[in-house]
Short mmCIF file of C-alpha atoms in Angstrom, two decimals:
data_model
loop_
_atom_site.label_atom_id
_atom_site.label_comp_id
_atom_site.label_asym_id
_atom_site.label_seq_id
_atom_site.Cartn_x
_atom_site.Cartn_y
_atom_site.Cartn_z
CA MET E 1 30.95 -0.59 -37.68
CA ALA E 2 32.91 -3.67 -36.69
CA MET E 3 36.40 -4.07 -38.23
CA ARG E 4 36.48 -6.97 -40.68
CA PRO E 5 39.31 -9.46 -40.20
CA GLN E 6 40.78 -8.60 -43.69
CA ASP E 7 40.96 -4.94 -42.67
CA ARG E 8 43.21 -5.63 -39.61
CA TYR E 9 46.18 -6.24 -41.79
CA LYS E 10 47.96 -4.44 -44.54
CA SER E 11 50.16 -6.02 -47.21
CA THR E 12 53.82 -5.11 -47.69
CA THR E 13 56.03 -6.72 -50.25
CA ALA E 14 54.97 -9.77 -52.27
CA GLY E 15 53.19 -12.10 -50.00
CA ALA E 16 54.52 -10.37 -46.86
CA VAL E 17 52.16 -9.17 -44.09
CA SER E 18 52.74 -6.64 -41.30
CA ALA E 19 50.61 -5.78 -38.39
CA ASN E 20 48.12 -2.88 -38.29
CA ARG E 21 49.25 -1.06 -35.21
CA ASN E 22 45.69 -0.38 -34.09
CA TYR E 23 45.03 -4.22 -33.78
CA LYS E 24 46.20 -5.58 -30.45
CA ASP E 25 45.01 -9.14 -30.26
CA THR E 26 47.53 -11.93 -29.57
CA VAL E 27 48.27 -15.44 -30.91
CA PHE E 28 47.76 -16.80 -27.35
CA ARG E 29 44.33 -15.16 -27.05
CA MET E 30 43.34 -16.38 -30.56
CA LEU E 31 44.33 -19.93 -29.75
CA PHE E 32 42.59 -20.12 -26.42
CA SER E 33 39.41 -18.29 -27.44
CA ASP E 34 38.56 -21.74 -28.91
CA LYS E 35 36.63 -23.35 -26.08
CA LYS E 36 38.07 -26.81 -26.72
CA ASN E 37 41.66 -25.40 -26.34
CA LEU E 38 40.65 -23.31 -23.29
CA LEU E 39 39.06 -26.26 -21.60
CA SER E 40 42.29 -28.31 -22.14
CA LEU E 41 44.31 -25.40 -20.59
CA TYR E 42 41.93 -25.18 -17.67
CA ASN E 43 42.15 -29.01 -17.03
CA ALA E 44 45.94 -28.81 -17.15
CA VAL E 45 46.22 -25.89 -14.79
CA ASN E 46 43.69 -27.32 -12.33
CA SER E 47 44.29 -31.06 -12.63
CA ARG E 48 40.74 -31.66 -13.77
CA ASP E 49 39.25 -33.80 -16.49
CA TYR E 50 36.30 -31.92 -17.94
CA THR E 51 35.46 -33.24 -21.45
CA ASN E 52 32.61 -30.95 -22.62
CA PRO E 53 33.65 -27.52 -23.79
CA ASP E 54 30.08 -26.38 -23.15
CA ASP E 55 30.72 -26.76 -19.44
CA LEU E 56 32.76 -23.58 -19.83
CA GLU E 57 31.18 -20.21 -20.44
CA ILE E 58 33.40 -17.47 -21.87
CA VAL E 59 32.59 -14.13 -20.36
CA THR E 60 35.49 -12.04 -21.66
CA LEU E 61 34.43 -8.37 -21.87
CA GLU E 62 35.36 -7.43 -25.41
CA ASN E 63 35.08 -3.68 -24.77
CA ALA E 64 37.28 -3.81 -21.57
CA ILE E 65 40.49 -1.96 -22.65
CA TYR E 66 43.30 -1.04 -20.31
CA MET E 67 46.42 0.78 -21.46
CA GLY E 68 45.39 -0.07 -25.04
CA MET E 69 45.40 -3.86 -24.55
CA LYS E 70 42.54 -6.23 -24.33
CA ASN E 71 42.11 -8.40 -21.29
CA ASP E 72 42.68 -11.84 -22.61
CA LEU E 73 40.23 -14.52 -21.39
CA ALA E 74 37.52 -14.69 -18.74
CA PHE E 75 35.38 -17.64 -18.27
CA ILE E 76 33.14 -19.39 -15.76
CA ILE E 77 33.21 -23.06 -14.88
CA ASP E 78 31.78 -24.95 -11.92
CA THR E 79 30.63 -21.63 -10.33
CA ASN E 80 34.15 -20.20 -10.46
CA LEU E 81 35.34 -17.21 -12.47
CA TYR E 82 38.74 -17.44 -14.04
CA LEU E 83 40.72 -14.46 -15.51
CA TYR E 84 43.61 -15.73 -17.74
CA GLU E 85 46.13 -13.16 -18.99
CA HIS E 86 49.12 -13.69 -21.28
CA GLN E 87 52.23 -11.48 -20.88
CA SER E 88 55.49 -11.44 -22.87
CA THR E 89 57.13 -8.89 -20.52
CA TYR E 90 57.43 -8.96 -16.69
CA ASN E 91 54.45 -7.04 -15.30
CA PRO E 92 54.07 -6.57 -11.50
CA ASN E 93 50.98 -4.34 -12.11
CA MET E 94 48.82 -7.29 -13.22
CA PRO E 95 46.95 -7.45 -9.82
CA LEU E 96 45.86 -3.84 -10.24
CA ARG E 97 44.83 -4.46 -13.88
CA ASP E 98 42.80 -7.55 -12.73
CA LEU E 99 41.23 -5.55 -9.95
CA PHE E 100 39.76 -3.10 -12.52
CA TYR E 101 38.73 -5.95 -14.81
CA ILE E 102 37.04 -8.09 -12.11
CA SER E 103 35.11 -5.11 -10.90
CA SER E 104 33.83 -4.66 -14.51
CA GLU E 105 32.87 -8.29 -14.64
CA TYR E 106 30.92 -8.18 -11.40
CA GLN E 107 29.25 -4.98 -12.36
CA LYS E 108 28.01 -6.55 -15.58
CA MET E 109 26.82 -9.67 -13.76
CA LEU E 110 24.89 -7.67 -11.16
CA ASP E 111 23.57 -4.94 -13.49
CA GLN E 112 19.89 -5.92 -12.92
CA LYS E 113 20.18 -6.61 -9.18
CA SER E 114 20.16 -4.38 -6.16
CA LEU E 115 23.10 -4.09 -3.88
CA TYR E 116 20.77 -2.37 -1.34
CA SER E 117 18.78 -5.56 -0.91
CA SER E 118 18.76 -7.38 2.42
CA SER E 119 19.57 -10.53 0.54
CA LEU E 120 23.30 -11.35 -0.07
CA GLN E 121 24.13 -11.25 -3.74
CA LYS E 122 26.25 -14.28 -4.58
CA ILE E 123 29.11 -13.86 -7.09
CA PRO E 124 31.48 -16.42 -8.73
CA THR E 125 34.76 -17.00 -6.88
CA PRO E 126 37.55 -15.30 -8.82
CA ASN E 127 40.78 -16.85 -9.84
CA PHE E 128 43.68 -14.99 -11.50
CA ILE E 129 46.29 -16.67 -13.68
CA GLU E 130 49.08 -15.04 -15.79
CA PHE E 131 50.82 -17.06 -18.50
CA TYR E 132 54.29 -15.57 -18.90
CA ASN E 133 56.58 -16.23 -21.90
CA GLY E 134 58.95 -13.24 -21.88
CA SER E 135 62.64 -13.42 -22.23
CA ASP E 136 63.46 -12.32 -18.81
CA PRO E 137 64.31 -15.32 -16.63
CA VAL E 138 61.75 -16.14 -13.95
CA CYS E 139 60.92 -19.37 -12.06
CA ASP E 140 58.19 -21.75 -13.09
CA VAL E 141 55.52 -20.45 -10.67
CA PHE E 142 55.38 -17.31 -8.60
CA GLU E 143 52.86 -14.66 -7.40
CA HIS E 144 52.11 -11.02 -7.84
CA ARG E 145 50.15 -9.51 -4.93
CA LEU E 146 48.12 -6.32 -5.04
CA SER E 147 49.30 -5.48 -1.51
CA SER E 148 52.88 -5.10 -2.85
CA ALA E 149 51.66 -1.81 -4.42
CA PHE E 150 50.33 -0.38 -1.14
CA GLU E 151 52.29 2.47 0.30
CA HIS E 152 53.09 2.47 4.00
CA LEU E 153 51.17 -0.82 4.55
CA SER E 154 50.83 -1.64 8.25
CA GLY E 155 49.61 -5.07 9.28
CA GLU E 156 47.53 -7.27 7.09
CA PRO E 157 46.13 -5.72 3.94
CA LYS E 158 42.42 -5.08 3.98
CA LEU E 159 42.25 -5.72 0.24
CA GLU E 160 44.21 -8.42 -1.63
CA LEU E 161 44.38 -9.88 -5.09
CA ILE E 162 46.76 -12.61 -5.89
CA VAL E 163 47.85 -13.44 -9.50
CA THR E 164 49.51 -16.78 -9.96
CA VAL E 165 52.14 -16.53 -12.72
CA LEU E 166 53.04 -19.63 -14.80
CA ASN E 167 56.18 -19.58 -16.87
CA ILE E 168 55.10 -21.06 -20.26
CA ASN E 169 58.43 -20.71 -22.08
CA GLU E 170 59.71 -23.97 -23.61
CA GLY E 171 61.55 -26.06 -20.97
CA HIS E 172 59.48 -24.80 -18.02
CA ASN E 173 56.40 -26.31 -16.26
CA ALA E 174 56.90 -29.74 -17.85
CA LEU E 175 53.89 -31.23 -16.24
CA LEU E 176 51.55 -28.44 -17.30
CA MET E 177 52.93 -28.76 -20.90
CA GLU E 178 52.44 -32.50 -20.87
CA HIS E 179 48.78 -32.15 -20.06
CA CYS E 180 48.02 -29.31 -22.58
CA LYS E 181 49.32 -30.13 -26.08
CA THR E 182 48.22 -26.79 -27.46
CA LEU E 183 50.12 -24.84 -24.77
CA ARG E 184 53.22 -26.99 -25.37
CA GLU E 185 53.11 -26.38 -29.15
CA TYR E 186 52.53 -22.59 -28.63
CA ALA E 187 55.70 -22.54 -26.51
CA GLN E 188 57.57 -24.32 -29.30
CA TYR E 189 56.37 -21.81 -31.80
CA VAL E 190 57.32 -18.84 -29.73
CA ALA E 191 60.85 -20.41 -29.19
CA LYS E 192 61.31 -20.72 -32.93
CA VAL E 193 60.41 -17.09 -33.55
CA ARG E 194 62.97 -15.96 -30.91
CA LYS E 195 65.61 -18.26 -32.29
CA TYR E 196 65.31 -16.97 -35.84
CA THR E 197 65.14 -13.37 -34.99
CA VAL E 198 68.78 -13.56 -33.91
CA ASP E 199 69.93 -13.84 -37.55
CA MET E 200 66.93 -12.74 -39.53
CA SER E 201 64.60 -9.80 -39.96
CA LEU E 202 61.43 -10.15 -37.76
CA ASN E 203 59.23 -10.72 -40.77
CA GLU E 204 61.48 -13.46 -42.16
CA ALA E 205 61.89 -15.04 -38.73
CA VAL E 206 58.13 -15.23 -38.07
CA GLU E 207 57.36 -16.63 -41.55
CA ARG E 208 60.15 -19.26 -41.21
CA ALA E 209 58.85 -20.29 -37.73
CA VAL E 210 55.18 -20.65 -39.11
CA ASP E 211 56.37 -22.79 -42.09
CA GLU E 212 58.62 -24.93 -39.94
CA CYS E 213 55.94 -25.52 -37.37
CA ILE E 214 53.47 -26.62 -40.10
CA LYS E 215 56.08 -28.95 -41.51
CA GLU E 216 56.71 -30.45 -38.04
CA ASN E 217 53.02 -30.68 -37.22
CA ILE E 218 53.25 -28.06 -34.43
CA LEU E 219 49.97 -26.16 -34.29
CA ALA E 220 49.69 -27.18 -37.97
CA ASP E 221 46.00 -26.96 -38.51
CA PHE E 222 45.71 -23.66 -36.68
CA LEU E 223 48.64 -22.11 -38.55
CA ARG E 224 47.42 -23.31 -41.98
CA LYS E 225 43.97 -21.89 -41.33
CA ASN E 226 45.13 -18.54 -39.84
CA ARG E 227 48.59 -18.04 -41.38
CA ALA E 228 48.34 -14.42 -42.33
CA GLU E 229 46.73 -13.42 -39.00
CA VAL E 230 49.30 -15.34 -36.94
CA ILE E 231 52.22 -13.70 -38.83
CA SER E 232 50.68 -10.22 -38.29
CA MET E 233 50.00 -10.73 -34.65
CA SER E 234 53.41 -12.23 -34.03
CA ILE E 235 55.17 -9.24 -35.63
CA PHE E 236 53.12 -6.90 -33.51
CA GLU E 237 53.75 -8.88 -30.31
CA TYR E 238 57.50 -9.09 -30.79
CA ASP E 239 57.77 -5.49 -31.71
CA LYS E 240 55.77 -4.54 -28.56
CA GLU E 241 58.05 -6.85 -26.42
CA GLU E 242 61.17 -5.13 -27.79
CA GLU E 243 59.75 -1.64 -27.25
CA GLU E 244 58.88 -2.50 -23.60
CA LYS E 245 62.37 -3.82 -23.10
CA LYS E 246 63.87 -0.55 -24.37
CA LEU E 247 61.55 1.41 -22.10
CA ARG E 248 62.48 -0.48 -19.04
CA LYS E 249 66.21 -0.04 -19.87
CA ALA E 250 65.70 3.68 -20.28
CA GLU E 251 63.77 3.86 -17.04
CA TYR E 252 66.59 1.92 -15.22
CA GLU E 253 69.31 4.14 -16.72
CA ALA E 254 67.32 7.27 -15.73
CA GLY E 255 67.03 5.98 -12.18
CA ILE E 256 70.79 5.27 -12.08
CA GLN E 257 71.52 8.76 -13.34
CA LYS E 258 69.21 10.37 -10.80
CA GLY E 259 70.98 8.46 -8.01
CA VAL E 260 74.36 9.69 -9.27
CA LEU E 261 73.14 13.25 -9.42
CA ASN E 262 71.67 13.05 -5.84
CA THR E 263 74.96 11.62 -4.53
CA ALA E 264 76.96 14.42 -6.23
CA ARG E 265 74.70 17.08 -4.74
CA HIS E 266 75.10 15.56 -1.28
CA LEU E 267 78.87 15.51 -1.67
CA LEU E 268 78.92 19.10 -2.81
CA GLU E 269 76.73 20.12 0.11
CA LEU E 270 79.15 18.40 2.57
CA ASN E 271 82.03 20.38 1.01
CA LEU E 272 84.55 17.77 2.16
CA LEU E 273 85.89 16.74 -1.22
CA SER E 274 87.35 18.63 -4.21
CA LEU E 275 85.44 18.79 -7.38
CA GLU E 276 88.11 16.51 -8.91
CA ASN E 277 87.52 13.82 -6.29
CA ILE E 278 83.75 14.02 -6.60
CA SER E 279 84.11 13.77 -10.36
CA ARG E 280 86.18 10.58 -10.04
CA ALA E 281 83.70 9.14 -7.49
CA THR E 282 80.55 9.86 -9.53
CA GLY E 283 81.78 9.92 -13.11
CA LEU E 284 80.38 13.35 -13.68
CA SER E 285 82.41 16.02 -15.39
CA ILE E 286 83.73 19.12 -13.54
CA ASP E 287 81.43 21.25 -15.68
CA GLU E 288 78.34 19.10 -14.74
CA LEU E 289 79.32 19.38 -11.05
CA LYS E 290 79.61 23.22 -11.34
CA LYS E 291 76.10 23.36 -12.88
CA LEU E 292 74.84 21.46 -9.85
CA GLN E 293 76.36 23.99 -7.55
CA GLN E 294 74.31 26.83 -9.21
#
């Protein structure tokens, strides 16, 4: 049975709302699932001037889940297929995720057609865009390439998928923001949440950001209509972003520690330095070095 919107959230203290951890939608996806907003975003990204939202056909696969996260938005316009993804953390694996997703899209489109036919089966041209608003500093526009993941690549890759990443943090991609009011106001909302989490609890920061945006006419209609849902999703998103930061930090520190241990083993094998000198060079204790010798 489908989950009702009211079941996706659970109340906490008077009037407060926290996210149901099994619900993984995002404010970005909710905003741009509206065809009018999505068309405005498409026009801004592609320097087009479509005016009829019905020119755009949303084809997002609702049951396509990867690593517990929905793919955000897929749509067709003017015989082109666009995959839009939102990320609040740096993710070089997006081309591989999009490869899986576009395969599912094409499989669905050609489900009733034969690939053994002598006729060429035409498919929409794919385009991959990631909208990034994480706290790690990145330039306004850059690319992730599938070929970067290939081991021992020699020559030109036989398979490539390029994801264009657009930094949508406040203060970046000014021209894009100028042409898409909804995206600009979304960036302003996110900036307020981050600003207030410095001195407040996450719940308080999100609620203050929502109230302030409504007062300043930033996404005001959307926030009034979906206040509880936006607060819940924002809490979930920020929690997830912080958890991923901690995971990356732990992975980095584990990598540094592994490098230190490998260096110490190498110095011990060379047998050119005393344990005291190796300890000073690596920061490992004498006892730790003795264990490596065993």
